[in-house]
Coordinates of C-alpha atoms and ligand atoms in Angstrom, one line a residue:
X1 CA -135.9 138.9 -27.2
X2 CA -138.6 137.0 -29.0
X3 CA -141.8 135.4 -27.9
X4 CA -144.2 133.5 -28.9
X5 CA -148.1 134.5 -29.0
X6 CA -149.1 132.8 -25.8
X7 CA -152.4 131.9 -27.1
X8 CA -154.2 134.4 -25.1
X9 CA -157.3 133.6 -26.5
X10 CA -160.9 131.6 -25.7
X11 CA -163.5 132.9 -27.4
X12 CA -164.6 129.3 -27.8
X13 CA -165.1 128.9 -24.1
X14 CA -166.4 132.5 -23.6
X15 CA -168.8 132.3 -26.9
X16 CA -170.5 128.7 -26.7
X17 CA -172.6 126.9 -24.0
X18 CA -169.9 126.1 -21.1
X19 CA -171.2 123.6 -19.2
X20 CA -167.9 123.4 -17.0
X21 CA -169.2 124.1 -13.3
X22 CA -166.3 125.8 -12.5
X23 CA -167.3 128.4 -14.9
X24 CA -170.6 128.5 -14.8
X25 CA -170.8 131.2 -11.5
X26 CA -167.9 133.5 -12.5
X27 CA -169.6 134.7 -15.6
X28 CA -169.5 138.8 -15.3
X29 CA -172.3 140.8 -15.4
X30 CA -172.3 144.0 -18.1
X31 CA -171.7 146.1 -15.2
X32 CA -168.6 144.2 -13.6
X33 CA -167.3 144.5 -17.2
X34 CA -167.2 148.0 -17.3
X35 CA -165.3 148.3 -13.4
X36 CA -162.4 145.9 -14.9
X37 CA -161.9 148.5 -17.5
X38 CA -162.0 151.3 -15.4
X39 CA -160.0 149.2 -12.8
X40 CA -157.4 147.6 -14.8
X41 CA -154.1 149.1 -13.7
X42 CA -152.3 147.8 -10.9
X43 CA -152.9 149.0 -7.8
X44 CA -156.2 150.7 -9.2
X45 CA -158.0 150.5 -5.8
X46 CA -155.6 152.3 -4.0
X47 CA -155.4 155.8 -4.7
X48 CA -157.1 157.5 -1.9
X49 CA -155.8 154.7 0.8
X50 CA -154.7 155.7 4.4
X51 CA -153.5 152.7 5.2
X52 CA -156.1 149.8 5.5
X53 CA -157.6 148.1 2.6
X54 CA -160.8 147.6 4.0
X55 CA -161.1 150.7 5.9
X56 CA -160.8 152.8 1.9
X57 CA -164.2 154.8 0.8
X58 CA -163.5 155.5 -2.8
X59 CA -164.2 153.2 -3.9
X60 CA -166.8 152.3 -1.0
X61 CA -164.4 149.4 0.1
X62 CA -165.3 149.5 3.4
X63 CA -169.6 149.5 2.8
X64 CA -169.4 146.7 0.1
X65 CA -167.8 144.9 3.3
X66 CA -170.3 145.6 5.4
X67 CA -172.8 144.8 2.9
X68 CA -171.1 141.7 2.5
X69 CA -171.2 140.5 6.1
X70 CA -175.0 141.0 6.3
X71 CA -175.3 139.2 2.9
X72 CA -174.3 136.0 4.5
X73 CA -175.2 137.0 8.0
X74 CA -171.9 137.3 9.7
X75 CA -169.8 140.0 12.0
X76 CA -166.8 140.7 9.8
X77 CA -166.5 140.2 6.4
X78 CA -162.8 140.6 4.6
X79 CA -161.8 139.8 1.4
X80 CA -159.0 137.5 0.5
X81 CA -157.6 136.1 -3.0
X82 CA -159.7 133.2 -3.1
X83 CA -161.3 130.6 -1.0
X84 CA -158.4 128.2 -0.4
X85 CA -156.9 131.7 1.3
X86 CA -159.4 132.1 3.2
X87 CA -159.0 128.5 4.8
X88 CA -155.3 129.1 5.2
X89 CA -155.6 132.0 7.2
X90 CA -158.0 130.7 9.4
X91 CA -156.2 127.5 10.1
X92 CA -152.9 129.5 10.5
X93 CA -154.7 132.1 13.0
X94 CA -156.2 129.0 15.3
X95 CA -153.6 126.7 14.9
X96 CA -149.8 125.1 15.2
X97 CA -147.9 122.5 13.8
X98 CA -148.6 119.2 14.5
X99 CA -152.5 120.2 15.9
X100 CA -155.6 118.5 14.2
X101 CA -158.3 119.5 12.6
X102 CA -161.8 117.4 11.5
X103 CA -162.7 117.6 8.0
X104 CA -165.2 115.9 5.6
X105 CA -164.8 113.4 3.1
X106 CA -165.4 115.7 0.1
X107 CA -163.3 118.0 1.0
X108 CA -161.3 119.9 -1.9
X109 CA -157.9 119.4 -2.6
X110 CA -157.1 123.2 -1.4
X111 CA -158.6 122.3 2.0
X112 CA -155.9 119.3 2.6
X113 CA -153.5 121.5 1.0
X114 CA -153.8 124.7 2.8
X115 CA -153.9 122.1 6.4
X116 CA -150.5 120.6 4.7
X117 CA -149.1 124.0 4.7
X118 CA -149.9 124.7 8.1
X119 CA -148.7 121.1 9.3
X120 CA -151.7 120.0 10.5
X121 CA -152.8 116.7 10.7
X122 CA -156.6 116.0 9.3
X123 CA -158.9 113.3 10.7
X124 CA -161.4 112.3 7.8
X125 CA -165.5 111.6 8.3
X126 CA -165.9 109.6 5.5
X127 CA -168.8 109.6 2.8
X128 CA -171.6 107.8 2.9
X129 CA -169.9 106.0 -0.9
X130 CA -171.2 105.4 -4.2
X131 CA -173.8 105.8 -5.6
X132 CA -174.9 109.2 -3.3
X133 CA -171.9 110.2 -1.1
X134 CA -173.1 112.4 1.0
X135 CA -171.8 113.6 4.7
X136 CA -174.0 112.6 7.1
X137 CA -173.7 114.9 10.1
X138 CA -174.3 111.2 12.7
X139 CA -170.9 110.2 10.9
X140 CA -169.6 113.7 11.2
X141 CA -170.7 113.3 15.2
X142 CA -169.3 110.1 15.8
X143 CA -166.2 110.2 14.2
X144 CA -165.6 113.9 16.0
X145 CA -166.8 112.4 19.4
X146 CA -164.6 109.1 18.7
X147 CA -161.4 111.1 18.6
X148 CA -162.2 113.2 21.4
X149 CA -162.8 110.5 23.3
X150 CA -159.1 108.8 22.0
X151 CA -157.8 112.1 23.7
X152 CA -157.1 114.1 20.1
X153 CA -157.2 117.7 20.8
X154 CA -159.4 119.2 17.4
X155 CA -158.5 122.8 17.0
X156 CA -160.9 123.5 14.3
X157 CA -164.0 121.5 12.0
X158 CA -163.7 122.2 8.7
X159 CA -167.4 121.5 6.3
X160 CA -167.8 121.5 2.7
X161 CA -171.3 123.2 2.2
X162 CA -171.4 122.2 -1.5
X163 CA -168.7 119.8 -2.7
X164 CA -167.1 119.8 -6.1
X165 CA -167.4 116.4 -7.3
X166 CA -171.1 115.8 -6.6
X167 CA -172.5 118.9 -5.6
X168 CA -174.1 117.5 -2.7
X169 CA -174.8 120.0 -0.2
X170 CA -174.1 119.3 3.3
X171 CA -176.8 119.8 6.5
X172 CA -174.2 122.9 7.8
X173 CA -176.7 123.5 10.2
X174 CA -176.8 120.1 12.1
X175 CA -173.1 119.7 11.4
X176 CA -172.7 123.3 13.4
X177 CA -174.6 121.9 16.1
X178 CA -172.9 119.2 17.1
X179 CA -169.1 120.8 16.8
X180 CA -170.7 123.8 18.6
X181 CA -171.5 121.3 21.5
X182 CA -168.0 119.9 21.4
X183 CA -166.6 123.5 21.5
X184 CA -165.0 123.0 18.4
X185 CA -164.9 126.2 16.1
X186 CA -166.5 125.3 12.6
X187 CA -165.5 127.1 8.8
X188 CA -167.9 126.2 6.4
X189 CA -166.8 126.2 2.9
X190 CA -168.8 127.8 0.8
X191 CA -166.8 128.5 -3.1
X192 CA -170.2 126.4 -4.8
X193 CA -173.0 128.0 -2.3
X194 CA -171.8 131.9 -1.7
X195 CA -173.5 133.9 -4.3
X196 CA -175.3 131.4 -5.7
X197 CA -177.7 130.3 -3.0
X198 CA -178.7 132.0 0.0
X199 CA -176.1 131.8 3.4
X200 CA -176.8 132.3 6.8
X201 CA -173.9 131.9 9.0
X202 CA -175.4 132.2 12.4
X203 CA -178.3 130.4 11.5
X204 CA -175.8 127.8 10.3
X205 CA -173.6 128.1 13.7
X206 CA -170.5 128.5 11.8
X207 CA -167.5 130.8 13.3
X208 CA -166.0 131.3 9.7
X209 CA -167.3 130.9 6.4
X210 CA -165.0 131.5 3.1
X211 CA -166.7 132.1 -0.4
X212 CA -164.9 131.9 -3.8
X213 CA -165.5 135.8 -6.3
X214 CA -164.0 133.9 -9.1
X215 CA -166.0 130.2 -8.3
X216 CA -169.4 131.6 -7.7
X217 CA -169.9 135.5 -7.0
X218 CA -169.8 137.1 -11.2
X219 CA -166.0 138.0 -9.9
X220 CA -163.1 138.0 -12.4
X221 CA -160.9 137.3 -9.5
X222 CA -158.7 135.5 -7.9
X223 CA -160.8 136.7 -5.2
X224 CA -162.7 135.1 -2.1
X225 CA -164.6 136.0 1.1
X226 CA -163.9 135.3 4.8
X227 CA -166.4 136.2 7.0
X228 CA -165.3 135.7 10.5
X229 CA -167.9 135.6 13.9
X230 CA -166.6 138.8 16.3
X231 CA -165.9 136.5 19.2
X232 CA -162.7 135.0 16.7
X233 CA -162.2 138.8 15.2
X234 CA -159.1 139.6 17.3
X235 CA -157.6 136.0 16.7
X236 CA -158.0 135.9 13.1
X237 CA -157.5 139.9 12.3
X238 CA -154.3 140.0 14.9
X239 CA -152.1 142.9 13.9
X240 CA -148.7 143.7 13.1
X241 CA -146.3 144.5 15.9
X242 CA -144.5 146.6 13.3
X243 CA -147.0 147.9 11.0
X244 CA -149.5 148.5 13.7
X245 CA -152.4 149.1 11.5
X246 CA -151.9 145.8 9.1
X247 CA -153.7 142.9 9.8
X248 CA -151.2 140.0 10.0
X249 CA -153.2 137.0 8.1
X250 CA -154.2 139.6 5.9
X251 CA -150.3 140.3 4.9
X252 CA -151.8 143.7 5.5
X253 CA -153.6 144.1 2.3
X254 CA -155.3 141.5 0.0
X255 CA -156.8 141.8 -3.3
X256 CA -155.8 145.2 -4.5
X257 CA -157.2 146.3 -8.1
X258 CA -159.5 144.7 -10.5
X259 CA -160.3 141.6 -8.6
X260 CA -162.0 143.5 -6.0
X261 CA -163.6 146.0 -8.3
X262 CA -165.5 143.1 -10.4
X263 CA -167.1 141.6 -7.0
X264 CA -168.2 144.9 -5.7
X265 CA -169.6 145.8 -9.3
X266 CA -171.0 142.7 -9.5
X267 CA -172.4 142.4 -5.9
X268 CA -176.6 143.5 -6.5
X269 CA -176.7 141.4 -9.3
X270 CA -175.2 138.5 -6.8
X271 CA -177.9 139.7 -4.3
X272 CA -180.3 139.6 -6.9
X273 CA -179.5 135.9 -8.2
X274 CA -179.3 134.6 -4.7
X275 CA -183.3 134.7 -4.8
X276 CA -184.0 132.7 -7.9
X277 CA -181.9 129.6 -6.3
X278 CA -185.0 127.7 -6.2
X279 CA -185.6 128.4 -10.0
X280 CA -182.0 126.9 -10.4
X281 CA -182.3 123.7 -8.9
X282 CA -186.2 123.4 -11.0
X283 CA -183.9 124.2 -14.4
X284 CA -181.3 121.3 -13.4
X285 CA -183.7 119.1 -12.6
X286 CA -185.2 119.3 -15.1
X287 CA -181.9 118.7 -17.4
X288 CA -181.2 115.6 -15.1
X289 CA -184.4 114.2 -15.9
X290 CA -184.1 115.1 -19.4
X291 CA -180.5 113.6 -19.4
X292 CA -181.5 110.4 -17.7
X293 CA -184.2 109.5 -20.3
X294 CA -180.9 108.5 -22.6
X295 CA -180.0 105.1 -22.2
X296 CA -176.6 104.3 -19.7
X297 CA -176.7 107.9 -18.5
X298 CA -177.2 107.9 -14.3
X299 CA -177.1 110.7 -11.9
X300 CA -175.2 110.2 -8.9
X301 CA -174.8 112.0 -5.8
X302 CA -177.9 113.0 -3.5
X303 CA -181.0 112.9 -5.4
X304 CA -182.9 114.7 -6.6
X305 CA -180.2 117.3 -6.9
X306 CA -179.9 119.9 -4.6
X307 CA -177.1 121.8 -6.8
X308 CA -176.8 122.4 -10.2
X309 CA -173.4 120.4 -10.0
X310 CA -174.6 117.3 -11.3
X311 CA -172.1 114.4 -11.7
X312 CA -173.4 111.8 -14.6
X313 CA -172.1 107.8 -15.2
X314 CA -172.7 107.3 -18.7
X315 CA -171.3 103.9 -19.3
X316 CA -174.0 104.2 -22.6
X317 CA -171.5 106.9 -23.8
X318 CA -168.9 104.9 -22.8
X319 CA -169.8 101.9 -24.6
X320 CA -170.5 103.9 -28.1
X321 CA -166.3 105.1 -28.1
X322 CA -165.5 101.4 -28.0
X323 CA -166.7 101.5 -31.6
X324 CA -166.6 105.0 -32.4
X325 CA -163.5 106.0 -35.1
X326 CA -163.2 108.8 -33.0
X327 CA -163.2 106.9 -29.4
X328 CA -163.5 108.6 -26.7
X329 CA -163.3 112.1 -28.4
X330 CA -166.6 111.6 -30.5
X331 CA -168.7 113.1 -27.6
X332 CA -166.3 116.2 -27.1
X333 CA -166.5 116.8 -31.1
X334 CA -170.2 116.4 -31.5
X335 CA -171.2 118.2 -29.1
X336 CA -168.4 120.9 -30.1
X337 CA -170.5 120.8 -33.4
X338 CA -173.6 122.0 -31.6
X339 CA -171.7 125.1 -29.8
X340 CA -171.3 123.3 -26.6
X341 CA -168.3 122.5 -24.4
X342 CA -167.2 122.2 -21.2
X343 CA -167.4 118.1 -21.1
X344 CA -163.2 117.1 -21.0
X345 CA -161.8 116.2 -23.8
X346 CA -161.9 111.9 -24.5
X347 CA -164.0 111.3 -21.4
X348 CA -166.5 109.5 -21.8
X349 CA -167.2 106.8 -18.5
X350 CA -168.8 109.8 -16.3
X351 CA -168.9 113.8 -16.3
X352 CA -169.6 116.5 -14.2
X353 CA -171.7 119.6 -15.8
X354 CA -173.8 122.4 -14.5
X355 CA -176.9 124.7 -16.3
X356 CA -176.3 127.9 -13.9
X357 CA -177.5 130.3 -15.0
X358 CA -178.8 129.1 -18.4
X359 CA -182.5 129.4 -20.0
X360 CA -184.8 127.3 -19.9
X361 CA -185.0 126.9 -24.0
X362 CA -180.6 126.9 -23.5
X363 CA -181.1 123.7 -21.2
X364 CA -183.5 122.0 -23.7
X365 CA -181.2 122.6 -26.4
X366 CA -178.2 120.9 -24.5
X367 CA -180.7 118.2 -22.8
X368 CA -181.7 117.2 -26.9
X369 CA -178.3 117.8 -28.1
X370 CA -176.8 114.9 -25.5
X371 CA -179.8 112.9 -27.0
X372 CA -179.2 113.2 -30.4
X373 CA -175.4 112.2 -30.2
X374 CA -176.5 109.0 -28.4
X375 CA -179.1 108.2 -30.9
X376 CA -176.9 109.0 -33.8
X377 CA -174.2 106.9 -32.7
X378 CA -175.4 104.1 -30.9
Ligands
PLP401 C1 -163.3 125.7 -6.3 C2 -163.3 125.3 -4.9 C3 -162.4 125.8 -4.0 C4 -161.3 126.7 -4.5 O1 -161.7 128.1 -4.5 P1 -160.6 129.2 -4.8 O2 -161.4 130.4 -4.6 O3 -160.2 129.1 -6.2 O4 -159.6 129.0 -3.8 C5 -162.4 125.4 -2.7 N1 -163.4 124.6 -2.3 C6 -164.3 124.1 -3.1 C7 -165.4 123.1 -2.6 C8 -164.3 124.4 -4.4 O5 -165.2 123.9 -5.3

């Protein structure tokens, strides 16, 4: 048989400024680079395992966990492939068909999807709308208290810490107040905040808390974190009746080869970034205010930013594809020129970008570049 050469290639992604957010927080460290090498046959973390994935020592499995748990503050730490498995598990562990479950406005798509899996029906606390959108835990109260009171029995809260449209980061802690007073176990997502800002879970009050290695922890992935409170443990990590030593949820074993290898590898320089969040949100900004000094070009969600997920309206853009020969792929292509990408293709009404990670002189370079190309064309 003959194939084709499936275009296995992105150099151009991997060797330009990528200002996708999605990418931005799954670059790999030199280090991580080396462990997918070393680990990139199948089954690669496996060789001296007696059974339990989290319980193997060589590799250190079973520290990096524990290292992991008290990285975020929580009892148990396990990995799974990626945050959306994380919620699944969870919700399949606490609840049945046909229960409910309370979940924000901005939640992802793989939170409704992994509660449509599990045939549960969501109730919705809605945003606060345009122009900031945020979840404001009094909404989050009332419409949680409202249903109680209607008779609905909530099985579990489910919080985005850091949403993916605005990067608005929600008050977790408030929020984990009031579901704790309702007795209403709360996961907090956290695929934008784990590894790139600091998480504490019992601080937070949250029972579970799911991270994304891929999303935002220098992992190659598919790879996420659950980190479960030890009152839930023996719900959530319920074992085989067959395979007595398996965890169920877990289908026994997880993420087994060079997924795993790249987040442990990666893990002090995760630790290490954790603590310059504050420098972060300065560089961003920065670039907002920089960004917003061109004409049509508006921040929105919370400001100022408390993420370096920034959403931009720029009807200004918008209006120079009207007239541009190139419509609405002129601001793709110049900026393509100037080695940076990341913006989609022929949009041109509003765009979501992040910095992570990026130097200051980088920043300054895309803040002028965005400048220049309005300038030029207007
Ligand atoms: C990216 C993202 C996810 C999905 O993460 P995976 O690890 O790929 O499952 C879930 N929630 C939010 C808020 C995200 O931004």
């Amino acid at each position: 048989m003959e194939c084709q050469d499936y275009g296995l290639n992105r150099s151009v992604e991997r060797r330009n400024l990528n200002l996708n957010p999605l990418q931005r927080g799954g670059v790999l460290p030199k280090e991580a680079r080396v462990a997918l090498y070393e680990f990139s046959d199948g089954y690669s973390v496996c060789d001296y395992c007696a059974g339990r994935l989290d319980e193997i020592s060589k590799p250190a499995i079973s520290s990096f966990l524990e290292d992991m748990a008290r990285f975020i503050n929580i009892d148990i730490a396990r990995t799974v492939h990626g945050a959306r498995e994380g919620k699944f598990a969870v919700m399949h562990a606490l609840c049945n068909p046909g229960d409910t479950i309370i979940v924000d406005g901005n939640a992802h798509y793989t939170t409704h999807l992994a509660a449509e899996r599990n045939g549960l029906e969501i109730i919705e606390v809605p945003n606060s709308s345009h122009p900031e959108y945020i979840i404001n835990p009094e909404k989050y109260r009332e419409v949680l208290e409202n249903s109680i009171d209607e008779g609905k029995e909530i099985k579990l809260a489910v919080l985005t810490h850091v949403d993916g449209n605005y990067g608005n980061l929600t008050d977790a802690t408030r929020i984990g107040k009031i579901t704790a007073d309702n007795n209403i176990p709360l996961l907090l997502n956290c695929a934008y905040s784990m590894g790139r800002l600091p998480i504490d879970a019992k601080k937070m009050n949250v029972d579970f808390v799911v991270g994304s290695g891929h999303k935002s922890m220098a992992a190659s992935g598919p790879i996420g974190i659950l980190g479960i409170r030890e009152e839930w443990a023996a719900k959530i990590l319920e074992r085989s009746k067959r395979h007595q030593v398996k965890e169920l949820e877990m289908l026994g074993c997880t993420s087994r080869g060079a997924p795993i290898a790249t987040l442990m590898a990666s893990f002090p320089h995760v630790i290490d970034r954790v603590n310059s969040w504050k420098d972060e949100i300065k560089k961003t900004r920065h670039f907002v205010k920089r960004l917003e000094e061109i004409e049509g070009v508006t921040q929105i969600g919370v400001k100022p930013t408390e993420h370096d997920l920034v959403r931009f309206e720029t009807p200004g853009f918008d209006e120079i594809a009207q007239n541009h020969p190139r419509k609405g792929f002129f601001l793709y292509e110049e900026l393509k020129k100037r080695n940076i990408v990341g913006i989609k293709r022929g949009q041109t009404k509003w765009f979501k970008c992040s910095v992570y990670g990026f130097t200051k002189e980088q920043i300054d370079y895309i803040s002028l570049s965005f400048k220049e190309i309005a300038e030029k064309n207007r």
